[in-house]
Amino acid sequence: MKHILLLLAFLPAAIFAQQFVTREGNVHFLSETPIEDIEATSSEASVILDLETGRVAVQVPILSFHFEKALMEEHFNENYMESGTYPKAKFTGTLRDFGALPESGAVEVMVDGSFEVHGVSVDRPFNGTLERKGDEVMLICRFDVRTEDHEIPIPAVVRDNIAEVIAVDIKASLVAR
Amino acid sequence: MKCRYPQVLLLCCALYTAVAGVAQDDMMDFFDEVDEQARPVTAVFKSQRLINVHTCETPGKGEMNFVIAHRFGRISDGAYALWGLDNASMRMAFEYGLSDRVMLSVGRSTFEKTFEGGVKVRALEQMEGGRPFGLTFYSVTMANGLRWADPERENYFSSRLSFAHQAILTRKFDDKLSVLLVPSLIHRNLVDVPGRAHDVATLGGGFRYKISNRTTVNAEYHYLLPRPIQDEWHNSLSLGIDIETGGHVFQLHVTNSRGMFERSFLTETPDRWQDGELYFGFNLNRVFQVGDRR
């Protein structure tokens, strides 16, 4: 009995090890216009998901986005994202009405939270799916970002080349912390 | 079950609550633990050249930068020559990014019908939270393409050649201010008067300061280290602005050096600011992606 109770005393740590993380999440975005498509990817998104509290947080270094052309990358950092001043895109949020994650199968989830890009935070919901695959939790999320919402100015001369709404994809496989 | 150890149970409950509470706060410390990947400092300058002198910038892998540059006549020529605009000296060049750190370039100036072939290597890059400066090497061979002054005598092709080697030290202090220091060594195979130095060294410095995301002000100065070259050659001082518009960078400047290749502007500048012998000019840079980046 004494041993069982001792075990119980140490159990909390095990039970609450419900945090899943990665530092190599993939983020891709696409700006689509009739003139040109501009896309970039980063594989340096840090994601933490707490299945106990339902909280989730993501951070991506802006400089980790790579483009097809070096010049695009320079303009992205220098002229639009001002990554020297605002080095990261950040998100913190909470899963809406979230129960336990089933042992198999993808579940649709809603997350409410604050999304910060270019130093401007916007509170908004996101849709995504979570799926347990063995020891990993797969996170997939697609959403749109309005450049205007984050005060990213697009000068008139390039307005036809850069979409007002950028489509973002996140894919990350998280492992227990 | 009658619990004989109520105090232990209580402890368990306390621990559960505590850990749950800690877990909440614990979460964001994950990001503190993220080791920021060491990244090179980028966009130190807007262009391959500050005004005349090369910066640490090279085209990205597979990028072709096409340069059209003009230096007009003397501003002091006045209204009759439209302050020099009637009389342009031209240079064009192609600069290709063999990798993100190696550039090959070829150029041609109308001045002395000069051809150039150059190599620039970004040897050390300034790193975020790491190495505080960058070191880039640039070497160029210049060939004078004028007809021989005296075709009757025996002329050698090597007489047409001159060489410049530069170590370009750069530092981006913040988003706005970037500075460079450039010692140069210029070798001329043929000098016009016997006994004058074939090798000339200069020490140059310059900076760019961003006044908006797309506009910078620039300055560069090259000091001729004392050597027996002609007295009439002076130090080069140039002031300018860069305006970047998407795929183009326009560089507008005023300088006392009319030549646009290293031997000319570093060691053979006949004009002086204090005499008002100034030239207006521009470099126009247009980037094309011609090769694969990966």
Tab-separated table of C-alpha atoms in Angstrom:
chain	number	residue	atom	x	y	z
A	1	MET	CA	0.000	0.000	0.000
A	2	LYS	CA	2.737	2.347	0.975
A	3	HIS	CA	4.454	1.655	-2.326
A	4	ILE	CA	1.345	2.302	-4.339
A	5	LEU	CA	0.865	5.606	-2.629
A	6	LEU	CA	4.467	6.528	-3.260
A	7	LEU	CA	3.957	5.660	-6.885
A	8	LEU	CA	0.867	7.835	-6.923
A	9	ALA	CA	2.887	10.674	-5.517
A	10	PHE	CA	5.213	10.547	-8.481
A	11	LEU	CA	2.558	9.806	-11.054
A	12	PRO	CA	1.486	13.411	-11.677
A	13	ALA	CA	4.658	14.102	-13.607
A	14	ALA	CA	3.946	11.182	-15.917
A	15	ILE	CA	0.248	11.914	-16.361
A	16	PHE	CA	0.812	15.555	-17.126
A	17	ALA	CA	3.591	14.933	-19.610
A	18	GLN	CA	1.026	15.822	-22.209
A	19	GLN	CA	3.103	18.434	-23.917
A	20	PHE	CA	4.014	17.718	-27.503
A	21	VAL	CA	6.641	19.760	-29.264
A	22	THR	CA	8.724	20.229	-32.372
A	23	ARG	CA	11.323	22.697	-33.549
A	24	GLU	CA	11.117	21.611	-37.158
A	25	GLY	CA	7.559	22.365	-38.136
A	26	ASN	CA	6.959	23.208	-41.769
A	27	VAL	CA	5.340	26.447	-42.787
A	28	HIS	CA	4.593	27.287	-46.378
A	29	PHE	CA	2.890	30.332	-47.769
A	30	LEU	CA	1.665	31.362	-51.162
A	31	SER	CA	0.817	34.700	-52.674
A	32	GLU	CA	-1.126	34.056	-55.830
A	33	THR	CA	-1.756	36.700	-58.471
A	34	PRO	CA	-2.364	36.510	-62.220
A	35	ILE	CA	1.144	37.927	-62.760
A	36	GLU	CA	3.190	35.713	-60.482
A	37	ASP	CA	2.984	33.239	-57.650
A	38	ILE	CA	5.356	33.861	-54.803
A	39	GLU	CA	5.916	31.130	-52.272
A	40	ALA	CA	8.244	30.394	-49.425
A	41	THR	CA	8.853	27.660	-46.904
A	42	SER	CA	10.380	27.400	-43.487
A	43	SER	CA	11.157	24.213	-41.645
A	44	GLU	CA	12.020	25.955	-38.421
A	45	ALA	CA	8.646	26.468	-36.812
A	46	SER	CA	8.655	25.729	-33.090
A	47	VAL	CA	5.334	24.330	-31.904
A	48	ILE	CA	4.186	23.316	-28.460
A	49	LEU	CA	0.826	21.701	-27.818
A	50	ASP	CA	-0.435	20.865	-24.354
A	51	LEU	CA	-3.118	18.207	-24.571
A	52	GLU	CA	-4.031	18.659	-20.926
A	53	THR	CA	-4.723	22.355	-20.992
A	54	GLY	CA	-5.524	22.564	-24.681
A	55	ARG	CA	-3.057	25.377	-25.148
A	56	VAL	CA	-0.949	25.676	-28.242
A	57	ALA	CA	1.849	28.064	-29.207
A	58	VAL	CA	3.858	28.518	-32.390
A	59	GLN	CA	6.861	30.666	-33.255
A	60	VAL	CA	8.588	30.987	-36.616
A	61	PRO	CA	11.712	33.061	-37.332
A	62	ILE	CA	10.933	35.263	-40.329
A	63	LEU	CA	14.489	34.847	-41.607
A	64	SER	CA	13.938	31.093	-41.851
A	65	PHE	CA	11.620	31.491	-44.846
A	66	HIS	CA	13.305	30.617	-48.110
A	67	PHE	CA	12.163	31.629	-51.562
A	68	GLU	CA	12.830	30.529	-55.085
A	69	LYS	CA	14.777	33.733	-55.733
A	70	ALA	CA	17.308	35.267	-53.385
A	71	LEU	CA	16.065	38.739	-54.215
A	72	MET	CA	12.523	37.843	-53.119
A	73	GLU	CA	13.924	36.736	-49.805
A	74	GLU	CA	15.769	39.990	-49.364
A	75	HIS	CA	12.734	42.085	-50.220
A	76	PHE	CA	10.519	39.964	-47.962
A	77	ASN	CA	12.778	40.592	-44.988
A	78	GLU	CA	13.832	44.147	-45.743
A	79	ASN	CA	10.760	45.787	-47.186
A	80	TYR	CA	7.724	43.882	-46.026
A	81	MET	CA	8.296	41.901	-42.831
A	82	GLU	CA	11.087	44.137	-41.470
A	83	SER	CA	12.529	41.059	-39.831
A	84	GLY	CA	15.320	43.005	-38.156
A	85	THR	CA	12.686	44.736	-36.009
A	86	TYR	CA	10.087	41.933	-35.944
A	87	PRO	CA	12.119	38.721	-36.093
A	88	LYS	CA	9.314	36.235	-35.389
A	89	ALA	CA	5.756	35.353	-36.236
A	90	LYS	CA	4.023	34.146	-33.074
A	91	PHE	CA	0.816	32.455	-32.109
A	92	THR	CA	-0.616	31.500	-28.732
A	93	GLY	CA	-4.066	30.037	-28.404
A	94	THR	CA	-6.381	27.527	-26.825
A	95	LEU	CA	-8.235	24.629	-28.403
A	96	ARG	CA	-11.971	25.227	-28.373
A	97	ASP	CA	-14.148	22.566	-26.603
A	98	PHE	CA	-11.335	20.115	-26.719
A	99	GLY	CA	-11.636	16.683	-25.125
A	100	ALA	CA	-9.113	13.878	-25.207
A	101	LEU	CA	-7.311	13.155	-28.449
A	102	PRO	CA	-8.418	9.742	-29.788
A	103	GLU	CA	-5.816	7.021	-30.250
A	104	SER	CA	-6.315	7.078	-33.995
A	105	GLY	CA	-7.966	9.210	-36.646
A	106	ALA	CA	-7.768	12.912	-37.356
A	107	VAL	CA	-9.893	15.325	-35.366
A	108	GLU	CA	-10.997	18.726	-36.543
A	109	VAL	CA	-10.103	21.377	-34.025
A	110	MET	CA	-10.746	25.071	-33.591
A	111	VAL	CA	-8.190	27.268	-31.881
A	112	ASP	CA	-8.782	30.767	-30.605
A	113	GLY	CA	-5.762	32.878	-30.035
A	114	SER	CA	-3.579	35.788	-30.793
A	115	PHE	CA	-1.528	35.791	-33.979
A	116	GLU	CA	1.363	38.209	-34.247
A	117	VAL	CA	3.105	39.070	-37.502
A	118	HIS	CA	5.117	42.219	-38.258
A	119	GLY	CA	4.615	43.249	-34.619
A	120	VAL	CA	0.841	43.456	-35.016
A	121	SER	CA	-1.357	41.014	-33.086
A	122	VAL	CA	-4.736	39.888	-34.300
A	123	ASP	CA	-7.143	37.795	-32.223
A	124	ARG	CA	-8.758	35.238	-34.457
A	125	PRO	CA	-9.809	31.602	-34.712
A	126	PHE	CA	-7.953	28.964	-36.714
A	127	ASN	CA	-9.106	25.620	-38.095
A	128	GLY	CA	-6.914	22.583	-38.153
A	129	THR	CA	-6.606	18.886	-37.565
A	130	LEU	CA	-4.776	16.860	-34.958
A	131	GLU	CA	-3.999	13.215	-35.358
A	132	ARG	CA	-2.183	10.768	-33.159
A	133	LYS	CA	0.242	8.613	-35.124
A	134	GLY	CA	2.074	6.287	-32.805
A	135	ASP	CA	4.079	8.483	-30.458
A	136	GLU	CA	3.598	11.553	-32.581
A	137	VAL	CA	0.841	14.086	-32.935
A	138	MET	CA	0.390	15.483	-36.423
A	139	LEU	CA	-0.782	19.051	-36.632
A	140	ILE	CA	-2.115	20.443	-39.885
A	141	CYS	CA	-3.490	23.927	-40.292
A	142	ARG	CA	-4.358	26.110	-43.241
A	143	PHE	CA	-5.368	29.711	-42.986
A	144	ASP	CA	-5.317	33.043	-44.741
A	145	VAL	CA	-3.515	36.163	-43.640
A	146	ARG	CA	-4.519	39.615	-44.805
A	147	THR	CA	-1.382	41.721	-45.165
A	148	GLU	CA	-3.458	44.756	-44.235
A	149	ASP	CA	-4.392	43.237	-40.852
A	150	HIS	CA	-0.719	43.208	-39.911
A	151	GLU	CA	0.102	46.631	-41.324
A	152	ILE	CA	2.397	45.270	-43.995
A	153	PRO	CA	2.369	47.975	-46.641
A	154	ILE	CA	2.427	46.961	-50.307
A	155	PRO	CA	3.405	49.821	-52.593
A	156	ALA	CA	1.280	50.587	-55.623
A	157	VAL	CA	3.936	49.478	-58.126
A	158	VAL	CA	3.916	45.876	-56.905
A	159	ARG	CA	0.260	45.631	-55.942
A	160	ASP	CA	-0.430	43.457	-58.976
A	161	ASN	CA	2.393	41.073	-58.043
A	162	ILE	CA	1.594	40.490	-54.396
A	163	ALA	CA	-1.711	39.105	-53.175
A	164	GLU	CA	-3.604	40.948	-50.453
A	165	VAL	CA	-4.430	37.629	-48.860
A	166	ILE	CA	-1.637	35.135	-48.279
A	167	ALA	CA	-2.461	31.427	-47.934
A	168	VAL	CA	-0.489	29.736	-45.171
A	169	ASP	CA	-0.036	25.993	-44.526
A	170	ILE	CA	1.416	24.530	-41.382
A	171	LYS	CA	2.410	20.918	-40.989
A	172	ALA	CA	4.193	19.644	-37.927
A	173	SER	CA	4.723	16.302	-36.287
A	174	LEU	CA	5.044	16.759	-32.558
A	175	VAL	CA	6.677	14.436	-30.093
A	176	ALA	CA	6.234	14.194	-26.331
A	177	ARG	CA	8.350	16.771	-24.583
B	1	MET	CA	-10.448	0.902	1.498
B	2	LYS	CA	-9.489	2.693	4.592
B	3	CYS	CA	-6.639	4.935	3.942
B	4	ARG	CA	-3.919	4.730	6.517
B	5	TYR	CA	-1.937	7.476	5.000
B	6	PRO	CA	-4.256	10.450	4.561
B	7	GLN	CA	-1.336	12.822	4.613
B	8	VAL	CA	0.225	11.084	1.613
B	9	LEU	CA	-3.002	11.303	-0.350
B	10	LEU	CA	-3.220	14.938	0.461
B	11	LEU	CA	0.299	15.373	-0.795
B	12	CYS	CA	-0.652	13.638	-4.040
B	13	CYS	CA	-3.592	15.968	-4.537
B	14	ALA	CA	-1.387	18.977	-3.895
B	15	LEU	CA	1.176	17.714	-6.372
B	16	TYR	CA	-1.443	17.128	-9.065
B	17	THR	CA	-2.703	20.650	-8.689
B	18	ALA	CA	0.744	22.147	-8.538
B	19	VAL	CA	2.017	20.308	-11.591
B	20	ALA	CA	-1.082	21.216	-13.559
B	21	GLY	CA	-0.507	24.829	-12.620
B	22	VAL	CA	3.171	24.697	-13.472
B	23	ALA	CA	2.434	23.018	-16.794
B	24	GLN	CA	0.427	26.049	-17.794
B	25	ASP	CA	3.273	28.454	-17.099
B	26	ASP	CA	5.888	26.007	-18.244
B	27	MET	CA	4.742	26.068	-21.784
B	28	MET	CA	6.243	29.270	-23.068
B	29	ASP	CA	9.679	28.475	-21.667
B	30	PHE	CA	9.926	26.010	-24.538
B	31	PHE	CA	10.663	28.942	-26.793
B	32	ASP	CA	13.419	30.205	-24.534
B	33	GLU	CA	15.137	26.891	-24.964
B	34	VAL	CA	15.032	27.096	-28.734
B	35	ASP	CA	18.587	27.537	-29.853
B	36	GLU	CA	18.428	30.163	-32.489
B	37	GLN	CA	20.079	28.773	-35.558
B	38	ALA	CA	23.123	30.873	-36.379
B	39	ARG	CA	22.234	32.893	-39.425
B	40	PRO	CA	24.356	35.154	-41.596
B	41	VAL	CA	23.443	38.818	-41.522
B	42	THR	CA	21.792	39.593	-44.842
B	43	ALA	CA	21.133	42.707	-46.914
B	44	VAL	CA	24.196	44.500	-45.591
B	45	PHE	CA	24.092	46.706	-48.682
B	46	LYS	CA	21.474	47.175	-51.377
B	47	SER	CA	23.780	46.435	-54.257
B	48	GLN	CA	26.997	44.817	-55.421
B	49	ARG	CA	28.629	48.236	-55.378
B	50	LEU	CA	28.322	50.964	-52.773
B	51	ILE	CA	28.951	53.624	-55.424
B	52	ASN	CA	32.156	52.666	-57.206
B	53	VAL	CA	33.650	50.184	-54.795
B	54	HIS	CA	32.401	46.634	-54.350
B	55	THR	CA	30.485	45.735	-51.207
B	56	CYS	CA	30.163	42.289	-49.638
B	57	GLU	CA	26.994	41.642	-51.633
B	58	THR	CA	26.959	39.002	-54.333
B	59	PRO	CA	24.040	37.848	-56.450
B	60	GLY	CA	22.227	34.791	-55.102
B	61	LYS	CA	23.001	31.466	-56.705
B	62	GLY	CA	21.788	31.511	-60.286
B	63	GLU	CA	21.083	35.227	-60.279
B	64	MET	CA	22.367	37.472	-63.031
B	65	ASN	CA	22.769	41.113	-62.171
B	66	PHE	CA	22.956	43.403	-65.170
B	67	VAL	CA	24.577	46.762	-64.535
B	68	ILE	CA	24.325	49.819	-66.721
B	69	ALA	CA	26.291	52.726	-65.337
B	70	HIS	CA	26.900	56.228	-66.641
B	71	ARG	CA	29.143	59.047	-65.524
B	72	PHE	CA	28.288	62.266	-67.236
B	73	GLY	CA	30.573	65.164	-68.008
B	74	ARG	CA	31.673	67.757	-65.507
B	75	ILE	CA	28.815	69.477	-63.727
B	76	SER	CA	30.922	72.653	-63.935
B	77	ASP	CA	30.640	72.597	-67.730
B	78	GLY	CA	27.444	74.515	-67.120
B	79	ALA	CA	24.239	75.018	-69.051
B	80	TYR	CA	25.892	74.731	-72.480
B	81	ALA	CA	26.677	71.034	-71.851
B	82	LEU	CA	23.551	70.642	-69.704
B	83	TRP	CA	25.818	70.366	-66.645
B	84	GLY	CA	27.648	67.453	-68.158
B	85	LEU	CA	24.642	65.421	-69.280
B	86	ASP	CA	25.570	65.871	-72.946
B	87	ASN	CA	28.643	63.790	-72.458
B	88	ALA	CA	28.298	60.332	-70.969
B	89	SER	CA	30.865	57.668	-70.238
B	90	MET	CA	29.319	54.233	-69.971
B	91	ARG	CA	30.008	50.922	-68.339
B	92	MET	CA	28.009	47.752	-68.521
B	93	ALA	CA	28.550	44.538	-66.656
B	94	PHE	CA	27.091	41.136	-66.012
B	95	GLU	CA	27.533	39.703	-62.542
B	96	TYR	CA	26.561	36.096	-61.999
B	97	GLY	CA	26.078	34.221	-58.738
B	98	LEU	CA	27.907	30.922	-59.066
B	99	SER	CA	26.811	30.182	-55.524
B	100	ASP	CA	25.344	32.376	-52.819
B	101	ARG	CA	28.900	33.403	-51.965
B	102	VAL	CA	30.823	33.440	-55.233
B	103	MET	CA	30.324	35.935	-58.028
B	104	LEU	CA	31.850	36.065	-61.485
B	105	SER	CA	31.636	39.267	-63.456
B	106	VAL	CA	32.535	40.693	-66.821
B	107	GLY	CA	32.379	44.356	-67.676
B	108	ARG	CA	33.145	46.844	-70.360
B	109	SER	CA	33.704	50.565	-70.047
B	110	THR	CA	33.789	53.062	-72.863
B	111	PHE	CA	36.637	54.760	-71.000
B	112	GLU	CA	39.831	53.401	-72.600
B	113	LYS	CA	37.628	50.670	-74.106
B	114	THR	CA	38.345	48.649	-71.008
B	115	PHE	CA	37.297	45.047	-70.469
B	116	GLU	CA	37.130	43.577	-66.984
B	117	GLY	CA	36.804	40.119	-65.555
B	118	GLY	CA	36.356	39.764	-61.823
B	119	VAL	CA	35.748	37.264	-59.044
B	120	LYS	CA	34.185	38.092	-55.712
B	121	VAL	CA	34.129	35.660	-52.821
B	122	ARG	CA	32.230	36.212	-49.602
B	123	ALA	CA	34.789	34.446	-47.458
B	124	LEU	CA	33.372	35.213	-44.012
B	125	GLU	CA	29.879	36.352	-43.313
B	126	GLN	CA	28.815	38.457	-40.371
B	127	MET	CA	26.619	36.242	-38.165
B	128	GLU	CA	23.593	37.062	-36.010
B	129	GLY	CA	24.888	36.888	-32.463
B	130	GLY	CA	28.234	35.681	-33.754
B	131	ARG	CA	31.049	36.991	-35.924
B	132	PRO	CA	30.775	40.771	-35.810
B	133	PHE	CA	32.005	41.501	-39.329
B	134	GLY	CA	32.155	40.040	-42.816
B	135	LEU	CA	35.187	39.634	-45.046
B	136	THR	CA	34.883	39.513	-48.816
B	137	PHE	CA	37.591	39.357	-51.449
B	138	TYR	CA	37.365	40.879	-54.877
B	139	SER	CA	39.930	40.521	-57.626
B	140	VAL	CA	39.627	41.983	-61.078
B	141	THR	CA	41.726	41.996	-64.222
B	142	MET	CA	41.332	45.003	-66.477
B	143	ALA	CA	42.410	45.183	-70.104
B	144	ASN	CA	42.795	48.437	-71.949
B	145	GLY	CA	41.248	47.987	-75.402
B	146	LEU	CA	42.539	51.121	-77.148
B	147	ARG	CA	44.534	50.750	-80.354
B	148	TRP	CA	48.269	50.900	-79.784
B	149	ALA	CA	49.558	54.436	-79.707
B	150	ASP	CA	52.522	53.317	-81.805
B	151	PRO	CA	51.638	50.202	-83.824
B	152	GLU	CA	55.074	50.193	-85.474
B	153	ARG	CA	56.979	49.163	-82.388
B	154	GLU	CA	56.679	45.796	-80.700
B	155	ASN	CA	53.647	45.844	-78.402
B	156	TYR	CA	52.743	43.207	-75.834
B	157	PHE	CA	49.216	42.248	-74.782
B	158	SER	CA	50.399	42.155	-71.166
B	159	SER	CA	51.000	45.904	-71.396
B	160	ARG	CA	47.257	46.357	-71.553
B	161	LEU	CA	46.621	44.642	-68.263
B	162	SER	CA	46.170	45.915	-64.763
B	163	PHE	CA	44.909	44.145	-61.672
B	164	ALA	CA	43.151	45.087	-58.465
B	165	HIS	CA	42.790	43.020	-55.317
B	166	GLN	CA	40.587	44.078	-52.460
B	167	ALA	CA	39.727	42.849	-49.002
B	168	ILE	CA	36.289	44.167	-48.164
B	169	LEU	CA	35.561	44.318	-44.435
B	170	THR	CA	31.923	45.006	-43.705
B	171	ARG	CA	29.730	45.405	-40.714
B	172	LYS	CA	25.991	45.963	-40.498
B	173	PHE	CA	25.553	47.820	-37.223
B	174	ASP	CA	21.776	47.830	-37.295
B	175	ASP	CA	18.976	47.852	-39.824
B	176	LYS	CA	20.060	51.249	-41.041
B	177	LEU	CA	23.812	51.626	-40.826
B	178	SER	CA	26.323	49.447	-42.661
B	179	VAL	CA	29.988	50.312	-42.953
B	180	LEU	CA	32.830	49.010	-45.083
B	181	LEU	CA	36.595	49.289	-44.987
B	182	VAL	CA	38.458	48.372	-48.155
B	183	PRO	CA	42.220	48.151	-48.528
B	184	SER	CA	43.071	47.771	-52.219
B	185	LEU	CA	46.214	46.860	-54.090
B	186	ILE	CA	46.418	47.848	-57.726
B	187	HIS	CA	49.090	46.582	-60.062
B	188	ARG	CA	49.666	48.156	-63.457
B	189	ASN	CA	51.778	46.253	-65.930
B	190	LEU	CA	52.594	49.404	-67.838
B	191	VAL	CA	53.007	52.885	-66.424
B	192	ASP	CA	53.117	55.912	-68.660
B	193	VAL	CA	56.349	57.318	-67.237
B	194	PRO	CA	59.265	55.027	-66.351
B	195	GLY	CA	60.122	54.932	-62.670
B	196	ARG	CA	56.591	55.416	-61.440
B	197	ALA	CA	55.052	52.817	-59.207
B	198	HIS	CA	53.546	49.717	-60.736
B	199	ASP	CA	51.927	48.850	-57.431
B	200	VAL	CA	49.675	51.314	-55.687
B	201	ALA	CA	47.775	50.773	-52.471
B	202	THR	CA	44.680	52.596	-51.330
B	203	LEU	CA	42.661	52.515	-48.156
B	204	GLY	CA	38.963	53.108	-48.595
B	205	GLY	CA	35.990	53.486	-46.323
B	206	GLY	CA	32.297	53.985	-46.812
B	207	PHE	CA	28.862	53.572	-45.360
B	208	ARG	CA	25.234	53.346	-46.241
B	209	TYR	CA	22.415	54.659	-44.086
B	210	LYS	CA	18.829	53.676	-44.736
B	211	ILE	CA	16.434	56.574	-44.693
B	212	SER	CA	13.502	54.332	-45.600
B	213	ASN	CA	13.066	50.648	-46.387
B	214	ARG	CA	13.843	51.293	-50.023
B	215	THR	CA	16.184	54.289	-49.921
B	216	THR	CA	19.700	54.696	-48.594
B	217	VAL	CA	22.303	57.451	-48.581
B	218	ASN	CA	25.857	56.344	-49.320
B	219	ALA	CA	29.370	57.718	-49.199
B	220	GLU	CA	32.789	56.327	-49.974
B	221	TYR	CA	36.325	57.666	-49.870
B	222	HIS	CA	39.576	56.151	-51.051
B	223	TYR	CA	42.891	57.411	-49.784
B	224	LEU	CA	45.961	56.861	-51.967
B	225	LEU	CA	48.745	55.629	-49.762
B	226	PRO	CA	51.861	57.686	-50.420
B	227	ARG	CA	53.736	56.170	-53.358
B	228	PRO	CA	55.552	57.694	-56.292
B	229	ILE	CA	52.634	57.929	-58.666
B	230	GLN	CA	51.825	60.997	-60.611
B	231	ASP	CA	51.125	64.099	-58.557
B	232	GLU	CA	48.009	64.811	-60.502
B	233	TRP	CA	46.088	61.809	-59.171
B	234	HIS	CA	43.761	62.488	-56.283
B	235	ASN	CA	41.730	60.667	-53.676
B	236	SER	CA	38.293	59.569	-54.701
B	237	LEU	CA	35.190	60.781	-52.861
B	238	SER	CA	31.657	59.888	-53.875
B	239	LEU	CA	28.258	60.621	-52.369
B	240	GLY	CA	25.063	58.995	-53.492
B	241	ILE	CA	21.657	57.526	-52.868
B	242	ASP	CA	20.195	54.111	-53.663
B	243	ILE	CA	16.568	53.730	-54.629
B	244	GLU	CA	15.272	50.201	-54.789
B	245	THR	CA	12.139	49.430	-56.751
B	246	GLY	CA	11.475	45.707	-56.731
B	247	GLY	CA	13.826	44.125	-59.275
B	248	HIS	CA	15.888	47.296	-59.844
B	249	VAL	CA	18.275	49.278	-57.740
B	250	PHE	CA	18.960	52.806	-58.977
B	251	GLN	CA	22.096	54.380	-57.599
B	252	LEU	CA	22.528	58.088	-58.190
B	253	HIS	CA	25.694	59.854	-57.184
B	254	VAL	CA	28.127	62.705	-57.434
B	255	THR	CA	31.808	61.842	-57.593
B	256	ASN	CA	35.163	63.243	-58.588
B	257	SER	CA	36.109	59.889	-60.197
B	258	ARG	CA	34.773	59.436	-63.661
B	259	GLY	CA	36.189	55.970	-64.260
B	260	MET	CA	34.117	53.017	-63.161
B	261	PHE	CA	36.688	50.253	-62.907
B	262	GLU	CA	39.093	49.845	-60.008
B	263	ARG	CA	42.359	51.032	-61.551
B	264	SER	CA	40.706	54.147	-62.822
B	265	PHE	CA	38.721	55.376	-59.844
B	266	LEU	CA	41.194	54.214	-57.210
B	267	THR	CA	44.474	55.358	-58.717
B	268	GLU	CA	43.759	57.623	-61.673
B	269	THR	CA	41.310	60.256	-60.518
B	270	PRO	CA	42.476	63.578	-61.981
B	271	ASP	CA	39.725	65.725	-60.492
B	272	ARG	CA	39.164	67.257	-57.099
B	273	TRP	CA	36.077	68.222	-55.127
B	274	GLN	CA	37.653	71.480	-53.976
B	275	ASP	CA	38.066	72.512	-57.608
B	276	GLY	CA	34.422	71.734	-58.331
B	277	GLU	CA	35.452	68.997	-60.762
B	278	LEU	CA	32.484	66.746	-60.156
B	279	TYR	CA	30.508	64.264	-62.172
B	280	PHE	CA	26.944	63.194	-61.841
B	281	GLY	CA	26.277	59.529	-62.587
B	282	PHE	CA	24.162	56.496	-61.950
B	283	ASN	CA	24.372	52.726	-61.708
B	284	LEU	CA	21.312	50.802	-62.681
B	285	ASN	CA	21.120	47.244	-61.405
B	286	ARG	CA	18.605	44.806	-62.780
B	287	VAL	CA	18.439	41.274	-61.422
B	288	PHE	CA	17.385	38.253	-63.463
B	289	GLN	CA	17.023	34.738	-62.157
B	290	VAL	CA	18.694	32.660	-64.878
B	291	GLY	CA	19.809	29.546	-63.023
B	292	ASP	CA	18.383	27.261	-60.398
B	293	ARG	CA	18.752	28.393	-56.829
B	294	ARG	CA	18.982	24.945	-55.273
